[in-house]
Each structure stands twice: as C-alpha cells, then as structure tokens.
Coordinates of C-alpha atoms in Angstrom, one line a residue:
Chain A
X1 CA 105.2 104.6 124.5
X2 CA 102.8 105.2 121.5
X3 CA 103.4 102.7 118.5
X4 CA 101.5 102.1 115.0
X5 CA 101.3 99.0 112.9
X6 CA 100.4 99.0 109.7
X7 CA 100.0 95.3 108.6
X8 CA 100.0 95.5 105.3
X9 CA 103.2 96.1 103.4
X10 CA 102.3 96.0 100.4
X11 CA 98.6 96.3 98.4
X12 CA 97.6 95.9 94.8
X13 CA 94.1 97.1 93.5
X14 CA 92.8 97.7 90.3
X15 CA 92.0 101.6 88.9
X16 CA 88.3 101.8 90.3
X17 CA 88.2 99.3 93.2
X18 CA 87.8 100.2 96.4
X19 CA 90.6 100.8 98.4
X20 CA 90.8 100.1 102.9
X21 CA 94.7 100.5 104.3
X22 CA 94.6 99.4 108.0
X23 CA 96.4 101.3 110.7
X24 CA 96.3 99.9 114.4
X25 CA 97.9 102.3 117.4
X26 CA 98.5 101.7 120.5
X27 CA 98.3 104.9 123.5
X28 CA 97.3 105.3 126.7
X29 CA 94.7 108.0 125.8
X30 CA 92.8 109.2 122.3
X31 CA 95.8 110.3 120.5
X32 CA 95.9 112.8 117.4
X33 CA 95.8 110.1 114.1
X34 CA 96.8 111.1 110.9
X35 CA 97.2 109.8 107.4
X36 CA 100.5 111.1 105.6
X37 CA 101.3 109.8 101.6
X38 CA 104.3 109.9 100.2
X39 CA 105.5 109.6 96.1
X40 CA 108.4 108.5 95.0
X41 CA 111.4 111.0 95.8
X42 CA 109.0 113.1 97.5
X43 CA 108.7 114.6 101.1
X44 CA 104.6 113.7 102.9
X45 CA 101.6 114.9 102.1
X46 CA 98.5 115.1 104.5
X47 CA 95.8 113.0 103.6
X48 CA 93.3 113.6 106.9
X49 CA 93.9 114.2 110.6
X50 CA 91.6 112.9 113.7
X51 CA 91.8 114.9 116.8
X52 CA 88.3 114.6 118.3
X53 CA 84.4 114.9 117.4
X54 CA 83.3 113.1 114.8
X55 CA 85.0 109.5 114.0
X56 CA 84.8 109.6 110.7
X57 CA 87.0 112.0 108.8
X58 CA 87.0 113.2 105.3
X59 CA 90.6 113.7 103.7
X60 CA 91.8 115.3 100.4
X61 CA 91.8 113.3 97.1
X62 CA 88.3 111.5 97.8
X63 CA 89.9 109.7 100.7
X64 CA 88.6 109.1 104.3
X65 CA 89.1 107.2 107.3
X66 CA 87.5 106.2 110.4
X67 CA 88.7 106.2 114.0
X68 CA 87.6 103.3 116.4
X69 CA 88.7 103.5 119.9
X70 CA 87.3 99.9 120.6
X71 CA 89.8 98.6 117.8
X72 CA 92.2 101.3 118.6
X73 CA 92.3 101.2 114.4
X74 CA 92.4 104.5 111.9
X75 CA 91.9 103.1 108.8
X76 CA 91.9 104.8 105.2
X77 CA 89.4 104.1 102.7
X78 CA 88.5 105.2 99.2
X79 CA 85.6 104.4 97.2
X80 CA 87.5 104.1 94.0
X81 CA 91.1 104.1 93.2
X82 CA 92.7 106.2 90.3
X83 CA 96.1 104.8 88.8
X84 CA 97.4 108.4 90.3
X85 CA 96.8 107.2 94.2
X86 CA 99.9 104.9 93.7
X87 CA 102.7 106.1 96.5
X88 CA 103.5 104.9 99.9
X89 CA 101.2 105.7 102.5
X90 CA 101.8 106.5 106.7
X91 CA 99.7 106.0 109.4
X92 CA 100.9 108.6 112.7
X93 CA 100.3 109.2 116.0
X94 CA 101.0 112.1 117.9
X95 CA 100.9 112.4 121.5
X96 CA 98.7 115.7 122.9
X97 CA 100.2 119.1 122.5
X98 CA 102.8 117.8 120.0
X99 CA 101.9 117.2 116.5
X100 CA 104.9 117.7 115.7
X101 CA 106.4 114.8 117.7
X102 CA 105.2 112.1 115.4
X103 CA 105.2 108.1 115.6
X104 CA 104.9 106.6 112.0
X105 CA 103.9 103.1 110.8
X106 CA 106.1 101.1 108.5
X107 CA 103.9 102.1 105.7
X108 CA 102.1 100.7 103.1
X109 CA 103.1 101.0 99.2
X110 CA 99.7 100.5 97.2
X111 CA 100.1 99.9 93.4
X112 CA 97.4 100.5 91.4
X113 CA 97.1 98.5 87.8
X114 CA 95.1 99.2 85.2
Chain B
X1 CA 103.3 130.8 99.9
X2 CA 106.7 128.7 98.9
X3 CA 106.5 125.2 100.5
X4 CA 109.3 124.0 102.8
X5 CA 112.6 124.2 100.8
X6 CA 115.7 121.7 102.1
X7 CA 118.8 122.0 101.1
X8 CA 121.4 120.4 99.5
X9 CA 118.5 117.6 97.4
X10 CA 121.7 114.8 97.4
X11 CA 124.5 114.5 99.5
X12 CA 127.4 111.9 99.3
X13 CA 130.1 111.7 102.6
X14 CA 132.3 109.5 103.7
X15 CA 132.7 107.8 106.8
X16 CA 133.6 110.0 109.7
X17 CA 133.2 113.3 108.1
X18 CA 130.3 115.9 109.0
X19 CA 127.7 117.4 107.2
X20 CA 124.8 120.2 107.4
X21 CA 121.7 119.8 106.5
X22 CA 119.5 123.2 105.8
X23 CA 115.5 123.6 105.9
X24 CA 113.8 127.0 105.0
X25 CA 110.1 126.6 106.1
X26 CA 106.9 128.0 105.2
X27 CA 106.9 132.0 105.9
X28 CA 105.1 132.2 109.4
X29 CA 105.8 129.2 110.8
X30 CA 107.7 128.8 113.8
X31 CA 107.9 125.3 114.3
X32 CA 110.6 123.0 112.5
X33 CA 111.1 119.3 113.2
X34 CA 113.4 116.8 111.6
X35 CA 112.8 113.3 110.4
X36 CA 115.3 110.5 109.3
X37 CA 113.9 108.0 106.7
X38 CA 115.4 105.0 105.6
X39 CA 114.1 101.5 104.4
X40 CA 114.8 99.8 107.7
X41 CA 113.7 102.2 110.4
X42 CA 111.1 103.6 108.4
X43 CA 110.3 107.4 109.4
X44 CA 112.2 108.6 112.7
X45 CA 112.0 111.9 114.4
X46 CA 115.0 113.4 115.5
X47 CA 114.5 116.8 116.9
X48 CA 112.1 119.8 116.9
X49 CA 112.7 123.9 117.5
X50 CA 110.6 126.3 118.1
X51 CA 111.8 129.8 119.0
X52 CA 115.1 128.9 118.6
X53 CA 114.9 126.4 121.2
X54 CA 114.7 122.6 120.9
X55 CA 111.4 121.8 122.4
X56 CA 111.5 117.8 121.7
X57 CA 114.0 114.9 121.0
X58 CA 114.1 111.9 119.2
X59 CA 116.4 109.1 120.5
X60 CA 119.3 109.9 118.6
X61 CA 123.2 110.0 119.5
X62 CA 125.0 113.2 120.1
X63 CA 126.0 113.2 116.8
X64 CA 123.0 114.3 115.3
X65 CA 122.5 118.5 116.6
X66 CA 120.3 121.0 115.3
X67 CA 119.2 124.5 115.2
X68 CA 117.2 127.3 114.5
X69 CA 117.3 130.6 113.5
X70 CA 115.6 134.0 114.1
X71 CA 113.8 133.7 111.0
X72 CA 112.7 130.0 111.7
X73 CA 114.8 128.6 109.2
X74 CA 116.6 125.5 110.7
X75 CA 119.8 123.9 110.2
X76 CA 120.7 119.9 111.3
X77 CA 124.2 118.5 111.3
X78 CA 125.7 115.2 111.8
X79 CA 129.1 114.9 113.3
X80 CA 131.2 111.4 112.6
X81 CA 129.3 109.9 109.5
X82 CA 128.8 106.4 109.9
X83 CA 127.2 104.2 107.2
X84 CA 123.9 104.3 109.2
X85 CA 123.7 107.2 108.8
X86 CA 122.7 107.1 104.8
X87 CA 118.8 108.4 104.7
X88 CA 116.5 110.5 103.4
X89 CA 116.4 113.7 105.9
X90 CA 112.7 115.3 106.3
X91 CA 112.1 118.4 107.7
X92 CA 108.3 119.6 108.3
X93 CA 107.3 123.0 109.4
X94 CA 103.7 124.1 111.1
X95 CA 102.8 127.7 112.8
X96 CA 103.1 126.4 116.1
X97 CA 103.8 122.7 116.5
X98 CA 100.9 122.4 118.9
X99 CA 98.6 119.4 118.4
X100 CA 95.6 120.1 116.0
X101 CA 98.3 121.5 113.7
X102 CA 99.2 120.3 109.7
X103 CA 102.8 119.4 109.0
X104 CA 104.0 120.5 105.9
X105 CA 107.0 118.6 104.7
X106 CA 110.0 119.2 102.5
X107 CA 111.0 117.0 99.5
X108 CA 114.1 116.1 101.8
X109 CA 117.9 115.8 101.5
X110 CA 118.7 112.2 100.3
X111 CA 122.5 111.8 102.2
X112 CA 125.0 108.7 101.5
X113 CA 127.6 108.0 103.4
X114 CA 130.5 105.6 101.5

C-alpha cells in the first residue's frame, strides 16, 4: 500500500525566507503527487500536481516542487514566504486512474513571523 | 461556477444516534469522494461515487454509507455515533475522478459526537 511521510510537523520561517516542506512516498510505481494547503476552518486547496514529464512543477501562489524518483521525495519550495502562506499543508499520493483515491501525509503547519 | 457546498457547517450528536451529511458539488462534475479529518488520523478517505455508483472504499466500518444522486450531489451518513466518530467531514468533487484530475474540496461539515 502507498504511504507519505511528511517529517516535519511543524516549521517557522520568517516573511521573506525561503521556504522547502519535505514529503517522502512510498509506491510500487511513479504515482500521481500533489501538494494540497489547508487554512484554518477551511476545506484544501491545490497547490501543484505531478503526473509525468517534467520533474519540476510550478504551483499557484509562487510555489513549486520537485519530484525525485531516486529519493522517492516531492518536496515544496518557495523562494520567499509572505505572512499570508501560513496554513497547514498535505503532501498526497494517488494511485493510477484514481485521483480521487487519495493517501495524505500527516501535514505540516508552517507559521510565518514577521 | 459555485465551489463545492457541504452541508450542515457544525453538527453536535450524541452517542449512538445517526446523522447525514450533504455535499452539492461543482456543476459538471460527476465525481464525489468523502474524507474524514481529525487531529489523530489526519485526512482519511472514506468513499467515492461516480454515476451513482460507489467506485472506491476507504477502510471504514458499515456504519459509515454514502450516496449519490442523479444530479451528482452526494449524501454520507453515519449510523451508531461513537465518540470517534467527532471530525471534520470533507467532500471533493472533480469531472471525472480519473487520475490527472484537480480535486476541488468543500469547507467541510465539522460533526461532534457527546
């Protein structure tokens, strides 16, 4: 069975710093990645989606992420925080045909200070 | 377009009763799947239709039933509250629920069970 790990519980950046969440997934084959965030008393919001083709993928809100099938890692980066990024944020994996069969991470709740 | 619309927001129970849980999604899509969220088991799914038909499961108890509509809009009931059973309840919606496809979530219902 597919499962994702997101290390890192919990993350505190400053407004403008650079931002990397890590996301590690284990499945048999290349499996459809995606990065959902979440605010407070809100339902998910896609960030970016990996199916195939190029590794690195460009998401809404300045953020993107990069697929590497020899870490079997998805990781989401952004050059420069804004206090507004601050929410919860989900790594996923879906399995082939089903997108809408998904396996979520633990998440990871970034603060951002000012 | 309208987004995905659940329905009731908040929902408190008590032990052992029953409740239903409505979602309304976006106009033109067919494909509905359900999520339970709570702090411990993070993000869960539970079912998803399509067609009126469930085409996946989760591994959830009996308890927990679904289903959909002729006009896609979906409906999820729990039978025999139990305290576990206090989450937040996500529903997504896509065209097709095939794998290169964009969820598009709901705020959710947040249901307590005293």
């Amino acid at each position: 069975a597919q499962s994702v790990t997101q290390p890192d519980i919990h993350i505190t950046v400053s407004e403008g710093a650079s931002l990397e969440l890590r996301c590690n997934y284990s499945y048999g084959a290349t499996p459809y990645l995606f990065w959902y965030v979440q605010s407070p008393g809100q339902g998910l919001q896609l960030l970016l989606k990996y199916f195939s083709g190029d590794t690195l993928v460009q998401g809404i809100k300045g953020f993107e992420a990069e697929f590497k099938r020899s870490q079997s890692s998805f990781n989401l980066r952004k050059p420069s925080v804004h206090w507004s990024d601050a929410a919860e944020y989900f790594c996923a994996v879906g399995l082939t045909g089903t997108a809408s069969k998904l396996t979520f991470g633990t998440g990871t709740r970034l603060q951002v200070t000012l | 377009k309208a987004g995905v619309t659940q329905t009731p927001r908040y929902l408190i129970k008590t032990r052992g009763q029953q409740v239903t849980l409505s979602c309304s999604p976006i106009s033109g899509h067919r494909s509905v799947s359900w999520y339970q969220q709570t702090p411990g088991q993070g993000l869960q799914f539970l079912f998803e239709y399509f067609s009126e038909t469930q085409r996946n499961k989760g591994n959830f108890p009996g308890r927990f039933s679904g289903r959909q509509f002729s006009n896609s809009r979906s409906e999820m009931n729990v039978s025999t509250l139990e305290l576990g059973d206090s989450a937040l309840y996500l529903c997504a919606s896509s065209l097709q629920g095939t794998g290169n496809e964009k969820l598009f979530f709901g705020s959710g219902t947040q249901l307590s069970v005293l």
